[in-house]
Structure formats: C-alpha cells, structure tokens
Short mmCIF file of C-alpha atoms in Angstrom, two decimals:
data_model
loop_
_atom_site.label_atom_id
_atom_site.label_comp_id
_atom_site.label_asym_id
_atom_site.label_seq_id
_atom_site.Cartn_x
_atom_site.Cartn_y
_atom_site.Cartn_z
CA UNK V 1 31.17 -41.12 -39.74
CA UNK V 2 28.03 -43.24 -39.74
CA UNK V 3 26.27 -42.99 -36.35
CA UNK V 4 23.24 -45.28 -35.87
CA UNK V 5 19.94 -44.49 -34.25
CA UNK V 6 20.25 -47.32 -31.71
CA UNK V 7 17.73 -49.15 -29.49
CA UNK V 8 16.07 -47.26 -26.63
CA UNK V 9 18.00 -48.45 -23.56
CA UNK V 10 18.25 -45.53 -21.11
CA UNK V 11 19.80 -47.64 -18.33
CA UNK V 12 23.01 -47.98 -20.33
CA UNK V 13 25.88 -45.52 -20.58
CA UNK V 14 25.10 -42.46 -22.72
CA UNK V 15 28.47 -43.08 -24.40
CA UNK V 16 27.49 -46.55 -25.65
CA UNK V 17 26.99 -46.11 -29.40
CA UNK V 18 24.60 -49.08 -29.38
CA UNK V 19 22.01 -47.46 -27.09
CA UNK V 20 19.97 -44.25 -26.83
CA UNK V 21 18.42 -42.63 -23.77
CA UNK V 22 15.83 -40.66 -25.73
CA UNK V 23 13.52 -42.13 -28.37
CA UNK V 24 9.91 -40.94 -28.27
CA UNK V 25 6.98 -41.82 -30.54
CA UNK V 26 8.85 -44.24 -32.79
CA UNK V 27 8.45 -48.00 -33.20
CA UNK V 28 11.35 -50.46 -33.48
CA UNK V 29 12.10 -51.90 -36.90
CA UNK V 30 14.85 -54.32 -37.81
CA UNK V 31 17.40 -51.70 -38.88
CA UNK V 32 16.34 -48.56 -37.05
CA UNK V 33 13.08 -46.85 -36.18
CA UNK V 34 9.71 -46.44 -37.84
CA UNK V 35 6.66 -44.21 -37.32
CA UNK V 36 4.20 -44.54 -34.45
CA UNK V 37 0.56 -43.87 -35.38
CA UNK V 38 -1.58 -41.48 -33.37
CA UNK V 39 -5.19 -41.83 -32.31
CA UNK V 40 -8.43 -41.85 -34.27
CA UNK V 41 -11.51 -41.44 -32.08
CA UNK V 42 -14.32 -43.61 -33.41
CA UNK V 43 -17.09 -43.56 -30.80
CA UNK V 44 -19.24 -41.33 -28.74
CA UNK V 45 -18.33 -41.11 -25.06
CA UNK V 46 -19.04 -43.82 -22.53
CA UNK V 47 -21.11 -42.66 -19.57
CA UNK V 48 -18.05 -42.91 -17.32
CA UNK V 49 -14.41 -44.03 -17.25
CA UNK V 50 -13.83 -47.39 -18.93
CA UNK V 51 -12.88 -50.15 -16.46
CA UNK V 52 -12.30 -52.92 -19.00
CA UNK V 53 -13.32 -53.81 -22.56
CA UNK V 54 -13.37 -56.79 -24.92
CA UNK V 55 -14.42 -57.90 -28.38
CA UNK V 56 -16.04 -61.18 -29.44
CA UNK V 57 -16.81 -62.65 -32.86
CA UNK V 58 -20.16 -64.24 -33.61
CA UNK V 59 -20.63 -67.37 -35.71
CA UNK V 60 -21.77 -65.13 -38.58
CA UNK V 61 -18.46 -63.27 -38.47
CA UNK V 62 -19.71 -60.09 -36.84
CA UNK V 63 -17.64 -58.36 -34.17
CA UNK V 64 -19.16 -57.15 -30.92
CA UNK V 65 -17.32 -54.63 -28.73
CA UNK V 66 -18.30 -54.42 -25.06
CA UNK V 67 -16.99 -52.02 -22.42
CA UNK V 68 -17.61 -51.76 -18.69
CA UNK V 69 -17.68 -48.83 -16.32
CA UNK V 70 -17.93 -48.76 -12.55
CA UNK V 71 -21.71 -49.18 -12.73
CA UNK V 72 -22.64 -50.57 -16.14
CA UNK V 73 -21.87 -52.74 -19.17
CA UNK V 74 -22.26 -51.35 -22.70
CA UNK V 75 -22.20 -52.56 -26.30
CA UNK V 76 -20.90 -50.45 -29.17
CA UNK V 77 -23.56 -49.61 -31.77
CA UNK V 78 -21.64 -49.59 -35.07
CA UNK V 79 -24.36 -47.59 -36.81
CA UNK V 80 -23.85 -44.32 -34.95
CA UNK V 81 -21.00 -45.46 -32.67
CA UNK V 82 -22.90 -44.80 -29.49
CA UNK V 83 -22.93 -47.14 -26.48
CA UNK V 84 -26.02 -49.19 -25.65
CA UNK V 85 -26.54 -50.15 -22.01
CA UNK V 86 -26.73 -53.97 -21.82
CA UNK V 87 -26.33 -54.26 -18.05
CA UNK V 88 -28.05 -57.11 -16.27
CA UNK V 89 -30.58 -57.04 -13.43
CA UNK V 90 -27.82 -56.70 -10.81
CA UNK V 91 -26.89 -53.25 -12.13
CA UNK V 92 -25.93 -50.66 -11.15
CA UNK V 93 -22.70 -52.46 -10.39
CA UNK V 94 -20.02 -51.33 -7.95
CA UNK V 95 -16.58 -52.14 -9.35
CA UNK V 96 -14.06 -51.37 -6.57
CA UNK V 97 -11.51 -48.62 -7.13
CA UNK V 98 -8.55 -51.02 -7.39
CA UNK V 99 -10.48 -53.55 -9.50
CA UNK V 100 -11.72 -53.77 -13.08
CA UNK V 101 -13.97 -55.94 -15.24
CA UNK V 102 -12.57 -59.31 -16.27
CA UNK V 103 -14.01 -60.68 -19.53
CA UNK V 104 -13.64 -64.37 -20.45
CA UNK V 105 -15.27 -66.18 -23.36
CA UNK V 106 -16.53 -69.72 -22.87
CA UNK V 107 -18.12 -71.13 -26.02
CA UNK V 108 -20.94 -68.82 -27.08
CA UNK V 109 -21.08 -67.15 -23.66
CA UNK V 110 -19.13 -64.12 -22.45
CA UNK V 111 -18.50 -63.98 -18.71
CA UNK V 112 -17.89 -60.56 -17.08
CA UNK V 113 -17.08 -60.06 -13.42
CA UNK V 114 -15.29 -58.26 -10.62
CA UNK V 115 -14.85 -59.04 -6.93
CA UNK V 116 -17.96 -57.14 -5.77
CA UNK V 117 -20.80 -58.00 -8.13
CA UNK V 118 -22.51 -61.24 -9.12
CA UNK V 119 -20.82 -62.84 -12.13
CA UNK V 120 -22.51 -61.68 -15.35
CA UNK V 121 -23.01 -63.69 -18.55
CA UNK V 122 -23.88 -62.55 -22.09
CA UNK V 123 -25.15 -64.74 -24.94
CA UNK V 124 -22.90 -63.86 -27.86
CA UNK V 125 -25.19 -65.31 -30.53
CA UNK V 126 -28.56 -64.20 -29.13
CA UNK V 127 -27.39 -60.77 -27.97
CA UNK V 128 -29.63 -58.84 -25.62
CA UNK V 129 -28.41 -57.97 -22.14
CA UNK V 130 -26.24 -59.52 -19.46
CA UNK V 131 -27.72 -61.78 -16.79
CA UNK V 132 -26.49 -63.19 -13.48
CA UNK V 133 -24.62 -66.45 -14.09
CA UNK V 134 -26.70 -69.36 -12.76
CA UNK V 135 -25.34 -72.01 -10.42
CA UNK V 136 -24.28 -69.70 -7.58
CA UNK V 137 -20.62 -69.27 -8.57
CA UNK V 138 -18.46 -67.30 -6.13
CA UNK V 139 -17.51 -63.72 -6.88
CA UNK V 140 -13.97 -63.48 -8.19
CA UNK V 141 -11.40 -61.03 -9.54
CA UNK V 142 -9.94 -63.17 -12.33
CA UNK V 143 -11.02 -65.94 -14.67
CA UNK V 144 -9.72 -67.97 -17.60
CA UNK V 145 -10.60 -71.09 -19.58
CA UNK V 146 -8.69 -74.35 -19.28
CA UNK V 147 -9.98 -77.00 -21.64
CA UNK V 148 -13.66 -77.58 -20.79
CA UNK V 149 -13.54 -75.69 -17.49
CA UNK V 150 -14.05 -72.07 -16.45
CA UNK V 151 -11.52 -71.26 -13.72
CA UNK V 152 -11.96 -68.45 -11.18
CA UNK V 153 -9.10 -66.95 -9.16
CA UNK V 154 -8.97 -64.64 -6.10
CA UNK V 155 -12.38 -65.36 -4.65
CA UNK V 156 -14.51 -63.46 -2.21
CA UNK V 157 -14.41 -64.30 1.50
CA UNK V 158 -11.81 -65.50 4.00
CA UNK V 159 -8.69 -66.93 2.33
CA UNK V 160 -10.33 -66.21 -1.02
CA UNK V 161 -7.38 -64.22 -2.26
CA UNK V 162 -5.34 -67.45 -2.37
CA UNK V 163 -8.11 -69.69 -3.74
CA UNK V 164 -9.05 -70.95 -7.20
CA UNK V 165 -12.22 -72.75 -8.18
CA UNK V 166 -13.41 -74.28 -11.43
CA UNK V 167 -16.77 -75.15 -12.92
CA UNK V 168 -18.18 -78.48 -13.93
CA UNK V 169 -16.90 -79.91 -17.19
CA UNK V 170 -18.29 -77.93 -20.12
CA UNK V 171 -20.88 -76.34 -17.83
CA UNK V 172 -20.23 -72.85 -16.45
CA UNK V 173 -23.53 -73.00 -14.54
CA UNK V 174 -22.37 -75.96 -12.44
CA UNK V 175 -20.38 -75.15 -9.30
CA UNK V 176 -21.17 -78.06 -6.98
CA UNK V 177 -17.80 -79.20 -5.63
CA UNK V 178 -17.10 -82.85 -6.31
CA UNK V 179 -19.64 -83.14 -9.14
CA UNK V 180 -18.86 -83.07 -12.88
CA UNK V 181 -15.21 -82.36 -12.09
CA UNK V 182 -15.88 -79.09 -10.26
CA UNK V 183 -13.50 -78.41 -7.38
CA UNK V 184 -11.69 -75.78 -5.31
CA UNK V 185 -8.06 -75.34 -4.24
CA UNK V 186 -6.55 -73.02 -1.66
CA UNK V 187 -2.89 -72.34 -2.39
CA UNK V 188 -0.82 -72.74 0.78
CA UNK V 189 2.11 -70.60 -0.36
CA UNK V 190 2.87 -67.73 -2.72
CA UNK V 191 0.46 -65.12 -1.27
CA UNK V 192 -2.50 -63.71 -3.21
CA UNK V 193 -3.42 -64.72 -6.74
CA UNK V 194 -2.63 -62.09 -9.36
CA UNK V 195 -4.04 -63.82 -12.44
CA UNK V 196 -3.86 -66.90 -14.60
CA UNK V 197 -4.35 -68.29 -18.08
CA UNK V 198 -5.06 -71.55 -19.82
CA UNK V 199 -2.16 -73.55 -21.21
CA UNK V 200 -1.90 -76.76 -23.20
CA UNK V 201 -2.89 -79.52 -20.80
CA UNK V 202 -3.85 -77.27 -17.87
CA UNK V 203 -3.48 -73.73 -16.60
CA UNK V 204 -0.92 -71.45 -14.95
CA UNK V 205 -1.57 -69.34 -11.85
CA UNK V 206 0.56 -66.27 -11.12
CA UNK V 207 0.74 -65.13 -7.49
CA UNK V 208 2.52 -62.28 -5.77
CA UNK V 209 5.43 -64.54 -4.82
CA UNK V 210 5.01 -67.77 -6.79
CA UNK V 211 3.91 -69.38 -10.04
CA UNK V 212 2.11 -72.68 -10.27
CA UNK V 213 0.87 -75.02 -13.00
CA UNK V 214 -2.26 -77.14 -12.73
CA UNK V 215 -2.12 -80.06 -15.20
CA UNK V 216 -5.34 -81.79 -16.20
CA UNK V 217 -4.98 -85.19 -14.51
CA UNK V 218 -8.31 -87.09 -14.22
CA UNK V 219 -6.48 -90.41 -13.87
CA UNK V 220 -5.15 -89.18 -10.51
CA UNK V 221 -8.64 -89.02 -9.05
CA UNK V 222 -8.58 -85.21 -9.24
CA UNK V 223 -9.52 -82.96 -12.13
CA UNK V 224 -6.31 -80.93 -11.82
CA UNK V 225 -3.18 -81.54 -9.77
CA UNK V 226 -0.64 -78.89 -8.76
CA UNK V 227 3.02 -78.26 -9.65
CA UNK V 228 5.04 -75.36 -8.23
CA UNK V 229 6.94 -73.74 -11.09
CA UNK V 230 8.56 -70.87 -9.21
CA UNK V 231 8.32 -70.96 -5.40
CA UNK V 232 9.67 -67.47 -4.70
CA UNK V 233 8.79 -64.97 -7.41
CA UNK V 234 5.69 -63.66 -9.15
CA UNK V 235 4.24 -60.22 -9.89
CA UNK V 236 3.10 -57.26 -7.83
CA UNK V 237 0.87 -55.88 -10.63
CA UNK V 238 -1.92 -58.27 -11.63
CA UNK V 239 -2.92 -56.38 -14.77
CA UNK V 240 0.68 -56.28 -15.97
CA UNK V 241 0.50 -59.99 -16.92
CA UNK V 242 0.26 -60.46 -20.69
CA UNK V 243 0.03 -63.99 -22.08
CA UNK V 244 1.09 -64.43 -25.71
CA UNK V 245 0.72 -68.19 -26.07
CA UNK V 246 1.96 -71.48 -24.60
CA UNK V 247 4.72 -70.70 -22.11
CA UNK V 248 5.15 -67.12 -23.34
CA UNK V 249 4.04 -64.34 -21.01
CA UNK V 250 5.44 -61.08 -19.65
CA UNK V 251 4.90 -59.20 -16.39
CA UNK V 252 6.24 -56.58 -13.97
CA UNK V 253 7.93 -57.60 -10.73
CA UNK V 254 9.36 -55.50 -7.92
CA UNK V 255 12.70 -55.32 -9.73
CA UNK V 256 11.63 -54.89 -13.35
CA UNK V 257 10.14 -56.66 -16.36
CA UNK V 258 10.42 -60.39 -16.94
CA UNK V 259 9.17 -63.15 -19.21
CA UNK V 260 8.07 -66.69 -18.37
CA UNK V 261 8.21 -68.81 -15.24
CA UNK V 262 12.01 -68.74 -15.26
CA UNK V 263 11.91 -64.92 -15.02
CA UNK V 264 13.93 -64.18 -18.12
CA UNK V 265 14.95 -60.52 -17.65
CA UNK V 266 13.78 -58.41 -20.59
CA UNK V 267 14.36 -54.97 -19.03
CA UNK V 268 17.50 -55.45 -16.92
CA UNK V 269 20.23 -52.87 -17.66
CA UNK V 270 18.04 -51.53 -20.44
CA UNK V 271 14.84 -49.89 -19.12
CA UNK V 272 14.13 -51.19 -15.59
CA UNK V 273 15.85 -48.41 -13.65
CA UNK V 274 14.49 -45.74 -16.00
CA UNK V 275 10.95 -47.09 -15.60
CA UNK V 276 11.12 -47.32 -11.81
CA UNK V 277 12.37 -43.73 -11.72
CA UNK V 278 9.53 -42.56 -14.00
CA UNK V 279 6.56 -44.27 -12.34
CA UNK V 280 4.71 -43.01 -9.29
CA UNK V 281 5.70 -45.80 -6.88
CA UNK V 282 2.30 -45.55 -5.17
CA UNK V 283 0.72 -46.95 -8.33
CA UNK V 284 3.13 -49.78 -9.17
CA UNK V 285 0.40 -52.36 -8.59
CA UNK V 286 -1.90 -50.59 -11.09
CA UNK V 287 0.37 -51.01 -14.13
CA UNK V 288 -1.71 -52.39 -17.01
CA UNK V 289 -0.28 -54.49 -19.82
CA UNK V 290 -1.89 -55.20 -23.20
CA UNK V 291 -0.49 -56.73 -26.39
CA UNK V 292 -0.80 -54.90 -29.68
CA UNK V 293 -1.44 -57.95 -31.91
CA UNK V 294 -0.63 -56.07 -35.12
CA UNK V 295 2.71 -54.52 -34.14
CA UNK V 296 3.69 -57.45 -31.86
CA UNK V 297 4.42 -55.10 -28.98
CA UNK V 298 3.40 -55.48 -25.35
CA UNK V 299 2.49 -52.06 -23.93
CA UNK V 300 2.45 -51.23 -20.23
CA UNK V 301 0.50 -48.19 -19.05
CA UNK V 302 1.85 -46.48 -15.95
CA UNK V 303 1.16 -43.36 -13.91
CA UNK V 304 3.76 -40.66 -13.29
CA UNK V 305 3.93 -38.24 -10.35
CA UNK V 306 1.75 -35.54 -11.92
CA UNK V 307 -1.10 -38.00 -12.52
CA UNK V 308 -0.57 -38.48 -16.28
CA UNK V 309 -0.50 -41.95 -17.84
CA UNK V 310 2.15 -43.01 -20.34
CA UNK V 311 3.16 -46.21 -22.13
CA UNK V 312 6.32 -48.29 -22.30
CA UNK V 313 6.43 -50.94 -25.04
CA UNK V 314 8.39 -54.15 -25.62
CA UNK V 315 8.64 -55.69 -29.10
CA UNK V 316 8.90 -59.37 -28.28
CA UNK V 317 10.08 -60.36 -31.76
CA UNK V 318 12.88 -57.80 -32.05
CA UNK V 319 13.66 -57.75 -28.29
CA UNK V 320 13.50 -53.94 -28.39
CA UNK V 321 11.88 -51.26 -26.22
CA UNK V 322 9.99 -48.09 -27.16
CA UNK V 323 8.07 -45.31 -25.45
CA UNK V 324 5.65 -42.46 -26.18
CA UNK V 325 4.51 -39.18 -24.68
CA UNK V 326 0.92 -39.74 -25.85
CA UNK V 327 -1.33 -39.95 -22.80
CA UNK V 328 -3.70 -42.92 -22.69
CA UNK V 329 -6.55 -44.33 -20.65
CA UNK V 330 -7.75 -47.94 -20.45
CA UNK V 331 -5.91 -49.97 -23.11
CA UNK V 332 -7.55 -52.81 -25.03
CA UNK V 333 -6.62 -55.25 -27.78
CA UNK V 334 -9.59 -55.18 -30.17
CA UNK V 335 -10.69 -55.95 -33.68
CA UNK V 336 -11.78 -53.13 -35.95
CA UNK V 337 -15.58 -52.82 -36.25
CA UNK V 338 -15.74 -52.52 -40.07
CA UNK V 339 -16.56 -48.87 -40.70
CA UNK V 340 -18.34 -48.60 -44.04
CA UNK V 341 -18.05 -45.77 -46.54
CA UNK V 342 -21.49 -44.63 -45.40
CA UNK V 343 -20.27 -44.85 -41.81
CA UNK V 344 -17.63 -42.22 -42.56
CA UNK V 345 -20.38 -39.65 -42.07
CA UNK V 346 -20.08 -40.28 -38.33
CA UNK V 347 -16.46 -39.06 -38.38
CA UNK V 348 -15.90 -36.64 -41.21
CA UNK V 349 -17.94 -33.79 -42.68
CA UNK V 350 -16.86 -34.81 -46.19
CA UNK V 351 -14.43 -37.11 -47.96
CA UNK V 352 -11.74 -34.43 -48.09
CA UNK V 353 -11.76 -34.17 -44.30
CA UNK V 354 -10.78 -37.86 -43.84
CA UNK V 355 -7.38 -38.15 -42.15
CA UNK V 356 -7.21 -41.96 -42.39
CA UNK V 357 -5.64 -43.57 -45.46
CA UNK V 358 -8.30 -45.55 -47.27
CA UNK V 359 -6.35 -48.79 -46.85
CA UNK V 360 -6.35 -48.30 -43.06
CA UNK V 361 -7.20 -51.25 -40.84
CA UNK V 362 -9.97 -49.06 -39.45
CA UNK V 363 -12.05 -49.71 -42.58
CA UNK V 364 -11.45 -53.49 -42.58
CA UNK V 365 -13.66 -55.24 -40.06
CA UNK V 366 -12.08 -57.88 -37.89
CA UNK V 367 -8.47 -56.73 -38.26
CA UNK V 368 -6.52 -57.11 -35.01
CA UNK V 369 -5.50 -53.77 -33.60
CA UNK V 370 -4.83 -51.79 -30.47
CA UNK V 371 -7.06 -49.17 -28.88
CA UNK V 372 -7.51 -46.97 -25.85
CA UNK V 373 -10.12 -44.80 -24.21
CA UNK V 374 -9.40 -41.09 -24.21
CA UNK V 375 -9.69 -38.73 -21.26
CA UNK V 376 -13.26 -37.92 -22.37
CA UNK V 377 -14.15 -41.66 -22.46
CA UNK V 378 -14.20 -42.15 -26.23
CA UNK V 379 -12.80 -45.30 -27.83
CA UNK V 380 -9.87 -44.48 -30.12
CA UNK V 381 -7.73 -46.72 -32.31
CA UNK V 382 -4.01 -46.25 -32.89
CA UNK V 383 -4.55 -45.83 -36.62
CA UNK V 384 -4.27 -42.05 -36.95
CA UNK V 385 -1.60 -39.84 -38.52
CA UNK V 386 1.94 -40.48 -37.36
CA UNK V 387 3.01 -38.78 -34.14
CA UNK V 388 5.95 -36.40 -33.95
CA UNK V 389 9.00 -38.61 -33.45
CA UNK V 390 12.18 -37.69 -31.58
CA UNK V 391 15.18 -39.99 -31.99
CA UNK V 392 18.59 -39.40 -30.41
CA UNK V 393 21.89 -41.07 -31.11
CA UNK V 394 24.29 -41.91 -28.31
CA UNK V 395 26.95 -39.39 -27.25
CA UNK V 396 29.76 -40.28 -29.66
CA UNK V 397 33.45 -39.37 -29.76
CA UNK V 398 33.91 -39.00 -33.50
CA UNK V 399 37.72 -38.67 -33.38
CA UNK V 400 39.36 -40.46 -30.47
CA UNK V 401 42.43 -38.20 -30.61
CA UNK V 402 40.95 -34.76 -31.18
CA UNK V 403 37.92 -32.56 -31.03
CA UNK V 404 35.66 -32.79 -34.09
CA UNK V 405 34.17 -29.95 -36.11
CA UNK V 406 30.89 -31.03 -37.75
CA UNK V 407 29.96 -28.96 -40.78
CA UNK V 408 27.05 -31.07 -41.97
CA UNK V 409 25.23 -34.39 -41.78
CA UNK V 410 22.89 -36.56 -43.79
CA UNK V 411 20.10 -38.58 -42.21
CA UNK V 412 19.53 -42.10 -43.52
CA UNK V 413 15.73 -41.91 -43.69
CA UNK V 414 12.89 -41.74 -46.18
CA UNK V 415 11.23 -38.98 -44.13
CA UNK V 416 11.05 -35.44 -45.43
CA UNK V 417 10.37 -32.28 -43.47
CA UNK V 418 12.54 -33.36 -40.54
CA UNK V 419 15.03 -31.35 -38.52
CA UNK V 420 18.35 -32.43 -37.05
CA UNK V 421 20.26 -30.85 -34.15
CA UNK V 422 23.83 -31.49 -33.05
CA UNK V 423 24.59 -31.53 -29.33
CA UNK V 424 28.28 -30.87 -28.65
CA UNK V 425 30.27 -31.70 -25.47
CA UNK V 426 33.74 -30.48 -24.51
CA UNK V 427 34.55 -33.64 -22.58
CA UNK V 428 32.93 -36.70 -21.02
CA UNK V 429 30.54 -35.46 -18.35
CA UNK V 430 30.28 -31.97 -19.80
CA UNK V 431 26.84 -30.38 -20.28
CA UNK V 432 25.49 -30.39 -23.82
CA UNK V 433 25.35 -27.34 -26.09
CA UNK V 434 22.72 -27.81 -28.78
CA UNK V 435 22.96 -26.28 -32.21
CA UNK V 436 19.94 -24.87 -34.00
CA UNK V 437 17.68 -27.64 -35.30
CA UNK V 438 18.18 -27.42 -39.07
CA UNK V 439 16.31 -28.87 -42.02
CA UNK V 440 18.05 -30.59 -44.92
CA UNK V 441 18.83 -28.61 -48.04
CA UNK V 442 17.90 -29.71 -51.55
CA UNK V 443 20.86 -32.08 -51.62
CA UNK V 444 19.74 -33.73 -48.39
CA UNK V 445 22.56 -32.21 -46.32
CA UNK V 446 21.83 -30.65 -42.91
CA UNK V 447 24.34 -27.80 -42.35
CA UNK V 448 26.12 -27.32 -39.01
CA UNK V 449 29.01 -25.45 -37.47
CA UNK V 450 29.43 -27.48 -34.28
CA UNK V 451 32.67 -28.13 -32.46
CA UNK V 452 33.25 -30.54 -29.57
CA UNK V 453 35.06 -33.65 -28.43
CA UNK V 454 31.76 -35.53 -28.38
CA UNK V 455 28.53 -35.16 -30.37
CA UNK V 456 24.94 -36.32 -30.05
CA UNK V 457 22.40 -35.93 -32.85
CA UNK V 458 18.67 -35.44 -32.39
CA UNK V 459 16.24 -36.15 -35.22
CA UNK V 460 12.70 -34.73 -35.05
CA UNK V 461 10.18 -35.87 -37.65
CA UNK V 462 7.04 -33.74 -37.71
CA UNK V 463 3.65 -35.19 -36.84
CA UNK V 464 1.61 -36.26 -39.84
CA UNK V 465 4.74 -37.05 -41.90
CA UNK V 466 4.61 -40.20 -44.00
CA UNK V 467 7.80 -42.23 -43.50
CA UNK V 468 8.94 -45.77 -42.79
CA UNK V 469 12.57 -45.81 -41.63
CA UNK V 470 15.22 -43.74 -39.85
CA UNK V 471 18.49 -45.64 -39.49
CA UNK V 472 21.48 -43.39 -38.90
CA UNK V 473 23.24 -40.03 -39.21
CA UNK V 474 26.19 -39.72 -41.57
CA UNK V 475 28.21 -36.84 -40.08
CA UNK V 476 30.82 -34.84 -41.99
CA UNK V 477 33.54 -34.03 -39.45
CA UNK V 478 37.19 -33.05 -39.31
CA UNK V 479 39.70 -32.75 -36.44
CA UNK V 480 39.71 -29.34 -34.77
CA UNK V 481 42.28 -29.62 -32.01
CA UNK V 482 43.39 -31.88 -29.17
CA UNK V 483 41.94 -30.07 -26.16
#
C-alpha cells in the first residue's frame, strides 16, 4: 500500500490520510517534502539583542545591512563582518520593551524610528551615520511609503495610537499640516493602529479591529480620503503583518491566521488550534512575521511556555504549512552580502572546513534570502547544512477488514542514511507501539515485523544529508486476523 507523507495539518483527524500531525524541519514541495536548511553564522556579535534589521541597495549595486538594538544602530562591515556603530546624535536610544525599530526607505534616504526616540535618517549613497530627521516629525511606531509621501502610524501623545500623519509631497522633512499635501487623520473607529503599507493608488492601515484604505484623491480637496474595508476585524499582533504585494498580505488574529481584507482563513482546521495551544498566550501580541523571499514562505516566530522561540511557516504558493524545532531570534528578510573567496577566511580555517556548497546563495551578493539573529546576537543565514527532518504519515488502516502485518516498507525518497519506524495500533484510539527505527537494506527495503489494525510511519532523515524529496511509504502488508 502506498501511504503519502501528507501536508502538516495537526488540527485534522489523525486518521485522515491526507494530513499529518508531525512534520518537523522539512519544507513543502509540490509532491511531498523537501529539506530545510540550517543556519550559517556570518557575523561577529552585535553589542546587544537585535530589535530590527534591514538591507538597502545603493545606486552602485552595493548592499548595506543595518541592525538596531535597544540603544544603537549598526552597519555590517563586510570586510571582517563586525558591526560599526552609526548611531546619530540622539543616541543612546531607548527602544521600549514592546517596541522595535521600523525601517522605511524613501528614495536615497533610510528612515529608522520607534515610539520613544526622534526619527532617524541615513543617507544611503553618502553613508556615514544617522541623523535626526529635520522638520519636526512626530515620533511614531510604524511607517510606510505611499507614492510620494512618507506615512507615519501610531503617533506619540494623546489619541496618537489611532492617528496617521504624512509628509509633504516628495519631502520627508516637511511636516507642516496643510502645506505641500501634508496632513493628519485620527481614525474614529477600529482601535489602535497595528501597521500599514503602500498600495497602488494609496495605502492600507491595519488596526486592532478594522482595516482601512486611503486612496490618493487630490481632486477631492484632500491628499488622501478614507474607505473602511473591514469595520470589525484586524490583528492583535502588529509585527505579524506581512505584505507580499498589491492586496496580498497575511496576519494573525485572535482566532488564527488570515489573508487579505476579507480575512481568507489560511489556518482554520489546519494549524490554528495547534498554534494557539503551542504559544504562550501572554506573548500573542509579540508574534513576528517575515517572508522568506527565496522559498516563498511566510514565517511567524512565537514564544512557547518555557521561553523558547520557534517558527511556523506558510507557503503561500502551495497553500501548505511547515514548522521547525530550530530556535530563532529576530527574523529578517535580507540580501546576501557577497562573501568573496578571500572573505572565507573570516569563517573557515581552510577550504576543507567549508560547510557551504560553493554554489550557495551566501557567496552571491544581492540574492534574496532569509536570516535570523542567534542567541549570542550573531547574524546567521538559513543556508547551512540540512536539518534533521522528521516526517510522519497519518494513522492508516491498511486493511479495512483485518489487522495488518507489515514485514517491510520502501520510502519514496532520494535521501540515503534515513531510518523508518512503524507505529502500530490495536484499534482507533489505542496508544501507539513503535517498532525499532530501521535503516534500508541494500535493496532499499526497510524490514519490520509489526502487527496492528492501524499503522503510522515515521521517517527521520539525518542532519547534513543531501536530498530533495520524500513523497510516500510503500508498505508490504498482509492480513493477520480480524480482531
């Protein structure tokens, strides 16, 4: 019998052959599962925990990576991979505990800010250090670009949490309301602002309990007008919002994961209940989402009861979920910084010690990729050796009329060095009895002597193994009785 390695959907019945409640460290592929890369640390340690990071590309094609801590802003030196302090005159900063740095590019300027400190600006072409943004803009938690305007959301002061404000047209140093198109808008409903992003012809604002669109409408006598898109629902976790393009964004709400203003459920009856059971409910609002632009997966980082941080991923092209037991810190979508052959000296004692394949994205500057900061504050890319993968089938009744004796199985995979275990059940609801985890023999057959009415197979592929696909288990079974 051919038993597939199905999608990870732990909310479904364990007896549904089309779903699995246990897949760890594997990425969805069209007809099964593929490997998940581990981490490669590439930098020296930041002075403190990362509270936000970004990359920008100069006109000459060079990539600059900037990271912020509670008190400073730093640029990655790609010669020795240390961090250079480029904080402005307002440093040391004081990023609040429940806040982080927001980075927004406007032309050749990079704006960095949080709710406590004066808005900072960095000249991408000239380099140097950050400076206070001129024009007396208000402090704000969030920002985004809409056409020729820089928009700020969740401002300091009374009623600021429900207020947006935008700059003068094509001038981020102009904040005089009523001049050059600059204006302010307090939102009367929907509670506090959780974030926003530019869209074609305007921008979208996500609140705790609403979503609104601000179309560019100069003919109306106002720079932007307002349209309520969803009057009742928004997000409780501001950093969970991940925008992928016009009209396409994902986020966490009180009752699970959704996409778009119409709240298309992407986790309902698949992972929502599992996730809400896993997460420390105290930290629901701190869930952070980031898109891996290479794998086309949105990852959400969340905290569990013991204080560890894990990731849950959603492949928006395949409409599939995945998870990992690799602990992570601040997550960032970055470009690779173009490590040269000479630069390998910063990582490896000699060429034989290199663990990265030489066609890795790590050695190609400007390739989109996904990164995190480790527990010791080093930047690490997800380009390392493959993690140990565990993939379970569903609990399957091989013979609907009788118990089944399994004497062997073949795994449809190009991996080698794996093991396979057979979990047998006497009846629906029985506890599982696992066989020894066996390797395949020279003919590719994994031997078993397992008897039960139901069976569940568990594939474990060792870390560092090179492989690309695991699709199914082909079990050799015969009836062994009707009890």
